[in-house]
mmCIF file of C-alpha atoms and ligand atoms in Angstrom:
data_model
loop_
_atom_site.group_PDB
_atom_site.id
_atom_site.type_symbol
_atom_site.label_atom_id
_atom_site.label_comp_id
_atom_site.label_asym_id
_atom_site.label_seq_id
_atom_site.Cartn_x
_atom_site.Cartn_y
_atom_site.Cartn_z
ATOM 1 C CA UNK A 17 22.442 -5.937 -37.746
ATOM 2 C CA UNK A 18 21.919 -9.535 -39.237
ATOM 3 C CA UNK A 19 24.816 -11.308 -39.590
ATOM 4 C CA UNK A 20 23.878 -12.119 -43.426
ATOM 5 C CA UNK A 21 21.825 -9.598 -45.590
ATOM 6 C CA UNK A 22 19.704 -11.154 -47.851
ATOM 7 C CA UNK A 23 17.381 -9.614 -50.730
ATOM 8 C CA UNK A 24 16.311 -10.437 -54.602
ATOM 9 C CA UNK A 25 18.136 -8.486 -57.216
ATOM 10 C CA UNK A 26 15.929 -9.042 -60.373
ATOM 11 C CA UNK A 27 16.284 -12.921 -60.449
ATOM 12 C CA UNK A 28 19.470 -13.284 -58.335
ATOM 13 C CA UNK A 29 19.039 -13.884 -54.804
ATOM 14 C CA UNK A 30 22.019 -11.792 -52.787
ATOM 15 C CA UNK A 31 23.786 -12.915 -49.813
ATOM 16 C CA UNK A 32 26.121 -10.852 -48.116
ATOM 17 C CA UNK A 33 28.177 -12.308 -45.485
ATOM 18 C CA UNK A 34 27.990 -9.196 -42.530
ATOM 19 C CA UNK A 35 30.286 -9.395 -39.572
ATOM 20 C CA UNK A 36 32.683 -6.782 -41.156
ATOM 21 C CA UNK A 37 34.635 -6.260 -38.031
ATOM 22 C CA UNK A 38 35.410 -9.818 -37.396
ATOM 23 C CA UNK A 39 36.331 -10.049 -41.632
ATOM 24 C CA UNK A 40 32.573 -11.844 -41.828
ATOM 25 C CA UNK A 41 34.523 -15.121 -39.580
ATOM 26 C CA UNK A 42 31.322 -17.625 -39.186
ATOM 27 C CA UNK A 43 29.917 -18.421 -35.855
ATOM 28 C CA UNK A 44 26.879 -21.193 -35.272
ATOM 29 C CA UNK A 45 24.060 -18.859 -35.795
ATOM 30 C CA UNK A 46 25.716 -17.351 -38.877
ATOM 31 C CA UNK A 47 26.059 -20.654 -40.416
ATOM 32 C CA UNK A 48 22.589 -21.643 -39.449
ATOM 33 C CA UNK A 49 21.467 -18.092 -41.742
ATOM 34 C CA UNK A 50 23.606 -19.029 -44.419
ATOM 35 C CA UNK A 51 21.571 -22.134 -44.681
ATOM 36 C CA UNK A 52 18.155 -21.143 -44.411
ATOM 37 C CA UNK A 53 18.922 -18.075 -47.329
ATOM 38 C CA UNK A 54 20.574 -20.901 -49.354
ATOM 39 C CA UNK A 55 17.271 -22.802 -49.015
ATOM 40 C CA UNK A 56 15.091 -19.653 -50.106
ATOM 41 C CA UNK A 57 17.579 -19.356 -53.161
ATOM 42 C CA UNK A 58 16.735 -22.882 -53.775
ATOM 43 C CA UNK A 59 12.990 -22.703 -53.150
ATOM 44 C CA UNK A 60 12.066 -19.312 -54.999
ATOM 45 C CA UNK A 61 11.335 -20.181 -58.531
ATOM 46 C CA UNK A 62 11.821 -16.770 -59.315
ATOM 47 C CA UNK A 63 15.391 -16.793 -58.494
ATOM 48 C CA UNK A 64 17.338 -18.288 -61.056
ATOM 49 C CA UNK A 65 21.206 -17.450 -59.879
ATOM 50 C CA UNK A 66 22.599 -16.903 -56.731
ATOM 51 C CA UNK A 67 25.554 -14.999 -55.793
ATOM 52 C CA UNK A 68 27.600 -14.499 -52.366
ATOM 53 C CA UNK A 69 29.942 -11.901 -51.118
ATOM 54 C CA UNK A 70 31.226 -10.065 -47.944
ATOM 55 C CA UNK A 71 31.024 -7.076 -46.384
ATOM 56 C CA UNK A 72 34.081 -4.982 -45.655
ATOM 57 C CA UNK A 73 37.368 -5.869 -46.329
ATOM 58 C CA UNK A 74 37.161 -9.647 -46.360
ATOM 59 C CA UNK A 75 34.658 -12.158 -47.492
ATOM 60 C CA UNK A 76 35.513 -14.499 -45.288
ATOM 61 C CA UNK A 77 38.075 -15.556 -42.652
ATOM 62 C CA UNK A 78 36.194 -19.045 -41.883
ATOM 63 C CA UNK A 79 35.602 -20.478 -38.433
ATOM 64 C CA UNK A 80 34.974 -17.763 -35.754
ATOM 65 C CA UNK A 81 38.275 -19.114 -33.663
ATOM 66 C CA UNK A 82 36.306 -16.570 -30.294
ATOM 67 C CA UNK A 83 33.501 -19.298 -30.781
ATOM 68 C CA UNK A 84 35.914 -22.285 -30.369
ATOM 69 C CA UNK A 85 37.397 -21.091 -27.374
ATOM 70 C CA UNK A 86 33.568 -20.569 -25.858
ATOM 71 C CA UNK A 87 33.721 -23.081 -23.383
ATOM 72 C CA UNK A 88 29.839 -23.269 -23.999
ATOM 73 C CA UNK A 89 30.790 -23.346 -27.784
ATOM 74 C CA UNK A 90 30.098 -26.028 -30.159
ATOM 75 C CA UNK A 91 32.853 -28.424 -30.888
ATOM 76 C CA UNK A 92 34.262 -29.466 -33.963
ATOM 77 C CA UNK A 93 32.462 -32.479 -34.914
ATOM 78 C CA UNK A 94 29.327 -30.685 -34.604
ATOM 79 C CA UNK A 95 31.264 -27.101 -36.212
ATOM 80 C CA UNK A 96 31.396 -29.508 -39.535
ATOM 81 C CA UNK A 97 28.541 -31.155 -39.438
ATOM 82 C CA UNK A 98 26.146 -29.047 -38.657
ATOM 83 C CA UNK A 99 27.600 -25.595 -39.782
ATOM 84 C CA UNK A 100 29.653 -25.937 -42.694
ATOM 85 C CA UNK A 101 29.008 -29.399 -44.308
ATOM 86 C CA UNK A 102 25.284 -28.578 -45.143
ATOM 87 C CA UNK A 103 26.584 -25.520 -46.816
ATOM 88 C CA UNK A 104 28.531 -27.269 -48.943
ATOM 89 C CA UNK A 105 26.191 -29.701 -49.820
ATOM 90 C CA UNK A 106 23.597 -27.375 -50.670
ATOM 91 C CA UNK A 107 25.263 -25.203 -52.616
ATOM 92 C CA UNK A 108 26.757 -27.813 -54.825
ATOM 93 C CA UNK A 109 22.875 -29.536 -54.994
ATOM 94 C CA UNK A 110 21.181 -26.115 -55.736
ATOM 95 C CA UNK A 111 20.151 -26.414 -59.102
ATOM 96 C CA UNK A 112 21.274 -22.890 -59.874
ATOM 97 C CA UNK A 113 24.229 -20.991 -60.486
ATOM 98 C CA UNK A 114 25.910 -19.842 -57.991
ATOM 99 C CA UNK A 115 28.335 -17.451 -57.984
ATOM 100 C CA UNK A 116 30.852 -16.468 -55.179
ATOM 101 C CA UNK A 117 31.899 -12.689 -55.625
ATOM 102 C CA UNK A 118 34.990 -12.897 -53.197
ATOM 103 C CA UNK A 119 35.931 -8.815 -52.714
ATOM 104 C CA UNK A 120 38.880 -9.498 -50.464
ATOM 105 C CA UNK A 121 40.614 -12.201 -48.335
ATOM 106 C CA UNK A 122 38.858 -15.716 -47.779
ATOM 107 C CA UNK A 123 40.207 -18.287 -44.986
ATOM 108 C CA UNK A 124 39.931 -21.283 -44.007
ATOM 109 C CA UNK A 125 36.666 -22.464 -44.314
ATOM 110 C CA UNK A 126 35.759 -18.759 -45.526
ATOM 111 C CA UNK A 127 38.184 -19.667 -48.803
ATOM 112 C CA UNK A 128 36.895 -22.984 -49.004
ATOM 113 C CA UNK A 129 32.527 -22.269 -49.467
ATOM 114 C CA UNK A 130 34.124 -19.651 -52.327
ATOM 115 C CA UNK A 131 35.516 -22.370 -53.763
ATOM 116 C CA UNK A 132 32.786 -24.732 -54.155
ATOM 117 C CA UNK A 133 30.658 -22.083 -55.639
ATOM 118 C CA UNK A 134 29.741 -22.262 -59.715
ATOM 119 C CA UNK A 135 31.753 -19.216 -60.739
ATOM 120 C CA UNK A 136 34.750 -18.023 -58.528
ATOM 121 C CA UNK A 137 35.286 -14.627 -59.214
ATOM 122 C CA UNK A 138 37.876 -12.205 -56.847
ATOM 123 C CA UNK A 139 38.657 -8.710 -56.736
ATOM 124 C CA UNK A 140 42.075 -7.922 -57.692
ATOM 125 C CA UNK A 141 43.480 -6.875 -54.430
ATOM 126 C CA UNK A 142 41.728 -10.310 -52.519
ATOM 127 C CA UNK A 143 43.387 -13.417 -51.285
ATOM 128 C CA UNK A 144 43.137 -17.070 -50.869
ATOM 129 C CA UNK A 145 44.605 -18.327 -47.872
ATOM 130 C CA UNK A 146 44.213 -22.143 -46.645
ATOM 131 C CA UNK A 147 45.088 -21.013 -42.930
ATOM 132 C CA UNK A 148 44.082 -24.406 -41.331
ATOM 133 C CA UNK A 149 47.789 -25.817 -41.099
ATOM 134 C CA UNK A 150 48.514 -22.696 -39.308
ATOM 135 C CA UNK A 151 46.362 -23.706 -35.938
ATOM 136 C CA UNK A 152 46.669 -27.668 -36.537
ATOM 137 C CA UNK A 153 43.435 -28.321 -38.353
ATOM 138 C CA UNK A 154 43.043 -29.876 -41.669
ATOM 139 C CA UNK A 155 41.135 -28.267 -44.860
ATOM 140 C CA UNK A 156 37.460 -28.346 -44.233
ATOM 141 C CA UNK A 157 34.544 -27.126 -45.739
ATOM 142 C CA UNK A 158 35.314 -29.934 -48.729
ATOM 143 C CA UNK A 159 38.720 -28.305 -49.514
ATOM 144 C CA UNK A 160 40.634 -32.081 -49.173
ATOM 145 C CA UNK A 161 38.359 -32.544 -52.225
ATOM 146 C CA UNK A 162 37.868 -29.493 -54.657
ATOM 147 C CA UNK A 163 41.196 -28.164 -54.426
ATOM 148 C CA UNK A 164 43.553 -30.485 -55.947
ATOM 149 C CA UNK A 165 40.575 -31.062 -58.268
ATOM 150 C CA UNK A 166 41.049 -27.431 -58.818
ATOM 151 C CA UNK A 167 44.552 -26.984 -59.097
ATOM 152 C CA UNK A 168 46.332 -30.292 -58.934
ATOM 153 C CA UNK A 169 47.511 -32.016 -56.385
ATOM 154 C CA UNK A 170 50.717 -30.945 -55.746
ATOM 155 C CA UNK A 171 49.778 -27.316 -55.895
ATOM 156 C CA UNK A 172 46.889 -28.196 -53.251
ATOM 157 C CA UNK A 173 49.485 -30.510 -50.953
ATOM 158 C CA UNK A 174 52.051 -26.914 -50.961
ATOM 159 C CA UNK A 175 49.331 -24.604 -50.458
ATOM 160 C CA UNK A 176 47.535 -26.769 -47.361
ATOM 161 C CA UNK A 177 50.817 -27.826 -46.003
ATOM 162 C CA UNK A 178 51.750 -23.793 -45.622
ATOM 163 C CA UNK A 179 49.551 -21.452 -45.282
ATOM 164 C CA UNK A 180 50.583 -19.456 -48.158
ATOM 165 C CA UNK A 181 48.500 -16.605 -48.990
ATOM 166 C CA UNK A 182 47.385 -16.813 -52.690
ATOM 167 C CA UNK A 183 46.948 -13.135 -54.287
ATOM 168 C CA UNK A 184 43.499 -13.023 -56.697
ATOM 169 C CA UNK A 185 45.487 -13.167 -59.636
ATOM 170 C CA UNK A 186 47.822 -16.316 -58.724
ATOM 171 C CA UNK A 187 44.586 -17.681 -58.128
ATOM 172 C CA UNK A 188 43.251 -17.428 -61.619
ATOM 173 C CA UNK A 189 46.616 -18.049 -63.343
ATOM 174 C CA UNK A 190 46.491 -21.306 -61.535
ATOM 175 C CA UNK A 191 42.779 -22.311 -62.105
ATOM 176 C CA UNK A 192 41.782 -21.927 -58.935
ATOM 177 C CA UNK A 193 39.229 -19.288 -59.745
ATOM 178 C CA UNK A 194 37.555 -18.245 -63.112
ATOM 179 C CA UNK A 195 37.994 -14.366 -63.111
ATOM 180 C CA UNK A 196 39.967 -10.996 -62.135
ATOM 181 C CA UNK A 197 38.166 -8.053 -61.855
ATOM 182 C CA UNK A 198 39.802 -4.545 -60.833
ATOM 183 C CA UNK A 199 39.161 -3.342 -57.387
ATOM 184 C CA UNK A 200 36.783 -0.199 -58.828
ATOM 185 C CA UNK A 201 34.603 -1.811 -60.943
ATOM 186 C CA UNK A 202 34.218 -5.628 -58.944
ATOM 187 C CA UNK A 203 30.694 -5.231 -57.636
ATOM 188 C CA UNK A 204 29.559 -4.168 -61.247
ATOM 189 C CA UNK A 205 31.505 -6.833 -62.800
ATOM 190 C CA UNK A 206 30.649 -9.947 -60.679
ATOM 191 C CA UNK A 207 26.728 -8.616 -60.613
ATOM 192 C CA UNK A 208 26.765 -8.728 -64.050
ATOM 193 C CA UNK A 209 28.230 -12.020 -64.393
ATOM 194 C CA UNK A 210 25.208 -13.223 -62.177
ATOM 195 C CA UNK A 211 22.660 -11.369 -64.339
ATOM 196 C CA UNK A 212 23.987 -13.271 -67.047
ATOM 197 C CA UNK A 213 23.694 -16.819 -65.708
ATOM 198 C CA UNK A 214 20.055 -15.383 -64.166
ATOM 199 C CA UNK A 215 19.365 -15.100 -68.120
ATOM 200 C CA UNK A 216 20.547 -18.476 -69.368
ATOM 201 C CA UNK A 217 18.137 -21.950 -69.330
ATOM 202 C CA UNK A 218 18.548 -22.083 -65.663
ATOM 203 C CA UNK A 219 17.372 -25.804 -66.401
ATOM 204 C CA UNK A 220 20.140 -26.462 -68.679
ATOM 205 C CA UNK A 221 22.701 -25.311 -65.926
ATOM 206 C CA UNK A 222 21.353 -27.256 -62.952
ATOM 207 C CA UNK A 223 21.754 -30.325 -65.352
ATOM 208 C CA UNK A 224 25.566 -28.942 -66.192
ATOM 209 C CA UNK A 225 26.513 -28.978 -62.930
ATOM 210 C CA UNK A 226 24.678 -32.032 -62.053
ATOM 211 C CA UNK A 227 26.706 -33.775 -64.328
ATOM 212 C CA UNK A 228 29.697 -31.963 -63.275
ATOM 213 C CA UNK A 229 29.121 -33.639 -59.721
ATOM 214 C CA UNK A 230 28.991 -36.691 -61.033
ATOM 215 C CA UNK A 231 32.016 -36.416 -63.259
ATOM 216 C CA UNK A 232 34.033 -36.043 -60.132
ATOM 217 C CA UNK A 233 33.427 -39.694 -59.443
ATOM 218 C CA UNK A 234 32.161 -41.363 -62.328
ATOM 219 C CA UNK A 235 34.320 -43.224 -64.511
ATOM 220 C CA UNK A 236 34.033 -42.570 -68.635
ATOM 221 C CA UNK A 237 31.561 -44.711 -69.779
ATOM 222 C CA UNK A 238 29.137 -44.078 -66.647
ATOM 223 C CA UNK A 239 29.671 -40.178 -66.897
ATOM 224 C CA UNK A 240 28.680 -40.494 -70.829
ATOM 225 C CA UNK A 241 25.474 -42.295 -70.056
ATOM 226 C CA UNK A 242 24.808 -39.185 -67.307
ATOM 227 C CA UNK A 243 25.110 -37.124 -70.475
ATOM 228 C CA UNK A 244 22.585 -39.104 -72.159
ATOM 229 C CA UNK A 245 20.265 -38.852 -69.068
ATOM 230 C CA UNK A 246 20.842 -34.893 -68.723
ATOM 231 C CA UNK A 247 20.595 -34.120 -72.024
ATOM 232 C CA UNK A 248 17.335 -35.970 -72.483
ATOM 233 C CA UNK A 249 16.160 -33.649 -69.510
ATOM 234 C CA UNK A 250 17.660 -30.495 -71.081
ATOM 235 C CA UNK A 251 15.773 -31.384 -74.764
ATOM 236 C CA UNK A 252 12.723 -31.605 -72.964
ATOM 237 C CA UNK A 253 12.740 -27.771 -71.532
ATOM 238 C CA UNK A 254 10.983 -24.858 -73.175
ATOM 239 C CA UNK A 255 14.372 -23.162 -72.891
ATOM 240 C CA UNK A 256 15.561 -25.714 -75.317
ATOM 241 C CA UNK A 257 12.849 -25.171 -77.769
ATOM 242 C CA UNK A 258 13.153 -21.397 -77.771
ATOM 243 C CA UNK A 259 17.503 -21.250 -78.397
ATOM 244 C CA UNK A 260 17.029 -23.774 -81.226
ATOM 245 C CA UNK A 261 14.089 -21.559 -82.900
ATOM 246 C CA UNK A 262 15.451 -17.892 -81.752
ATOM 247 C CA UNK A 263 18.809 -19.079 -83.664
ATOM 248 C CA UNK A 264 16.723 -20.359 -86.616
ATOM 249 C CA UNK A 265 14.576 -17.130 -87.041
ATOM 250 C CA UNK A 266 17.709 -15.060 -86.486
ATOM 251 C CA UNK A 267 16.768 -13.093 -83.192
ATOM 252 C CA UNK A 268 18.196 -13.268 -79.586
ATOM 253 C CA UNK A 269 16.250 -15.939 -77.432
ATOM 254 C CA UNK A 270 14.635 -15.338 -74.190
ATOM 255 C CA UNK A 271 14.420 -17.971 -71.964
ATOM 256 C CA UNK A 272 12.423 -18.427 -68.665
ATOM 257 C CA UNK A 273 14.394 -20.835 -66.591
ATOM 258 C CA UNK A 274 11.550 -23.405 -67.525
HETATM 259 C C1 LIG B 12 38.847 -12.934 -36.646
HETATM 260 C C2 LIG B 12 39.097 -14.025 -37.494
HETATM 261 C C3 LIG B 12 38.603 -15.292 -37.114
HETATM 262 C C4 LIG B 12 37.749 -14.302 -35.199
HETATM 263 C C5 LIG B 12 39.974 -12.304 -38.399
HETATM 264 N N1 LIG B 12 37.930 -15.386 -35.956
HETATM 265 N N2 LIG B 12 38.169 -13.073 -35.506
HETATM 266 C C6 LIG B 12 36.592 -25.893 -38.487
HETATM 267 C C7 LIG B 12 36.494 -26.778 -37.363
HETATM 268 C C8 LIG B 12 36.687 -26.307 -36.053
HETATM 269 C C9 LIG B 12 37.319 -25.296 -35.607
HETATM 270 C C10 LIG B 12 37.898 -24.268 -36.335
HETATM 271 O O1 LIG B 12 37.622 -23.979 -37.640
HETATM 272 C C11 LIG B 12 37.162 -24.683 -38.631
HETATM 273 C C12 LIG B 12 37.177 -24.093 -39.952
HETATM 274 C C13 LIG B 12 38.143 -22.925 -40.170
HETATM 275 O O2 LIG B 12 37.777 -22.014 -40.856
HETATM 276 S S1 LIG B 12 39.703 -22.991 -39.487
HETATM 277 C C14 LIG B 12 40.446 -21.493 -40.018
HETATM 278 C C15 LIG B 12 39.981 -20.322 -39.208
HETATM 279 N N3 LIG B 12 40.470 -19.067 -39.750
HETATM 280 C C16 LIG B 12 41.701 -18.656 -39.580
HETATM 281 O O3 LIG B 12 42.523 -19.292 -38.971
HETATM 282 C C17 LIG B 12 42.033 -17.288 -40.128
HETATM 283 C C18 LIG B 12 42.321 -16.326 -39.008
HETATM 284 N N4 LIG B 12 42.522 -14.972 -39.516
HETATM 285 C C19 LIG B 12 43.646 -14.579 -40.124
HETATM 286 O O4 LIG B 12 44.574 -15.320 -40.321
HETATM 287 C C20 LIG B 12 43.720 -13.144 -40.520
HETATM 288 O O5 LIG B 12 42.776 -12.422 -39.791
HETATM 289 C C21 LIG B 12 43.454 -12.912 -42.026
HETATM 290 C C22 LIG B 12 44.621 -13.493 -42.834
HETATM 291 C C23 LIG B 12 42.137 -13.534 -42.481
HETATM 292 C C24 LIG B 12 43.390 -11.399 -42.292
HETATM 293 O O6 LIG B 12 44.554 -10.796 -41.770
HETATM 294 P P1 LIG B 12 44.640 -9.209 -41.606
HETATM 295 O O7 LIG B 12 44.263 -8.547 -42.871
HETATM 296 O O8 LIG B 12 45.963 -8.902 -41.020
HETATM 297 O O9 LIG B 12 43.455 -8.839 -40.554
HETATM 298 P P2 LIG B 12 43.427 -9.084 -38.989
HETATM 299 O O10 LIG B 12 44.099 -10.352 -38.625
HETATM 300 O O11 LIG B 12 43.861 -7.837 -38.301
HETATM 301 O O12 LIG B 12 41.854 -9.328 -38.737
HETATM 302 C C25 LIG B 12 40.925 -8.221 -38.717
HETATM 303 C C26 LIG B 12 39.986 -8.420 -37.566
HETATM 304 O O13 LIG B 12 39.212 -9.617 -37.787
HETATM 305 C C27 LIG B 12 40.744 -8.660 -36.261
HETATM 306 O O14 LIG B 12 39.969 -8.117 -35.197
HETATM 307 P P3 LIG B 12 40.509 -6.805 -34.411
HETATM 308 O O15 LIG B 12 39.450 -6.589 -33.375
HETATM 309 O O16 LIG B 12 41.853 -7.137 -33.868
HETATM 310 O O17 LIG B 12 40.545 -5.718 -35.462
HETATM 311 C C28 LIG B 12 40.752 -10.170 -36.136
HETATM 312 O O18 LIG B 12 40.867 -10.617 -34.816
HETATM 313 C C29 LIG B 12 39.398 -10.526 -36.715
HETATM 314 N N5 LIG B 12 39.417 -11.882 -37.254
HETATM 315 N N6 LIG B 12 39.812 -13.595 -38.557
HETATM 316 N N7 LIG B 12 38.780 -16.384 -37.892
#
């Protein structure tokens, strides 16, 4: 069995994270998967949201810690550069939504690719744990930089300092994620989410989150000429055209991601 599933649901491209017994922890060829199915999400025009959850009980405990002890293992420098960094980068560059559907608990580097995702949603009984300080690493996976951005700094500083394990619902109270759903109905709930953003001006959202990026380091005035730039882009897109004349005529639009 692959250690990521992969298949097209309509116009979302579904990745599910598939070492159940080892709570989906990553290993080098795992990462390597999660990579090339990120690059088919970002290649296939005719997927237009993406979303990623685990098998089992967990959707992630990060870093396979049986691989770091494999004397013929790789080590950490290459661990985060060539396994986890790229994942991070792409999934903030894909120019589509994507959402992580996190169905139970997320660790370490596990918690931290949730996090950089579009739309964090968790089932009710899931967790957030940042469990590097309990083995002497730091936050990886870009955690030292969406976090506090997240939640604020001192929340961030607590929660990497401990270890603490954040239940789902602590985790949207405090912004860290954007949704709840109960247990029964999750799947369901977070699909649908997806097939929403699937539905939307999938141009319009790649140059929203664009312009997110870049609002994490731009200062004011640069970040409002971005929105000139974007918005330009975004007026120039079929999808454009068709909201602004489906409101006018009264009807409910239908756009093509173009
Ligand atoms: C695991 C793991 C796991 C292997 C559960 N590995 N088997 C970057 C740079 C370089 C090096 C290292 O890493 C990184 C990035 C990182 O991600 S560092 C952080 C690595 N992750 C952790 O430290 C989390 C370790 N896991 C846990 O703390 C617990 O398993 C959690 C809190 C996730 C879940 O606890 P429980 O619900 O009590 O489940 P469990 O501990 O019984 O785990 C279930 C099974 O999964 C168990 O196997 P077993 O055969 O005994 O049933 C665990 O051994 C296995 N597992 N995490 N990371």
């Amino acid at each position: 069995m692959s250690s990521i599933l992969f298949e097209k649901s309509g116009s979302i491209g579904v990745i599910t994270l598939n070492r159940p017994e080892k709570f989906n922890a990553f290993n080098g060829p795992m990462a390597l998967l999660l990579q090339e199915h990120l690059k088919t999400c970002s290649t296939d025009k005719q997927i237009r949201a993406v979303f990623i959850t685990g098998s089992g009980k967990a959707f992630s405990a990060g870093q396979d810690l049986d691989e770091v002890v494999d004397p013929n293992g790789p080590n950490v420098i290459k661990i985060l550069a060539e396994h986890y960094n790229p994942i991070v980068r792409q999934i903030r560059k894909l120019e589509k939504p994507v959402v992580a559907a996190v169905n139970g608990v997320a660790a370490g580097a596990g918690a931290n690719i949730a996090l950089c995702c579009d739309v964090v949603v968790a089932a009710r009984s899931a967790s957030f744990i940042q469990a590097f300080c309990k083995i002497g690493l730091i936050p990886d996976s870009g955690g030292t930089f969406f976090l506090p951005r997240l939640i604020g700094w001192g929340k961030a500083t607590a929660l990497t300092m401990l270890g603490d394990k954040v239940a789902a619902e602590d985790a949207e109270r405090m912004g860290m994620i954007y949704k709840v759903f109960d247990d029964g109905t999750f799947v369901q709930d977070a699909m649908k989410l997806a097939e929403t953003l699937s539905s939307l001006p999938t141009k319009g959202l790649a140059y929203t989150k664009q312009a997110l990026n870049n609002s994490m380091f731009n200062n004011y005035e640069d970040q409002l000429h971005d929105e000139e730039i974007f918005q330009e882009k975004a007026g120039r897109t079929a999808d454009y055209k068709e909201g602004v004349q489906a409101f006018l005529e009264k009807r409910k639009p239908t756009f093509k991601g173009e």
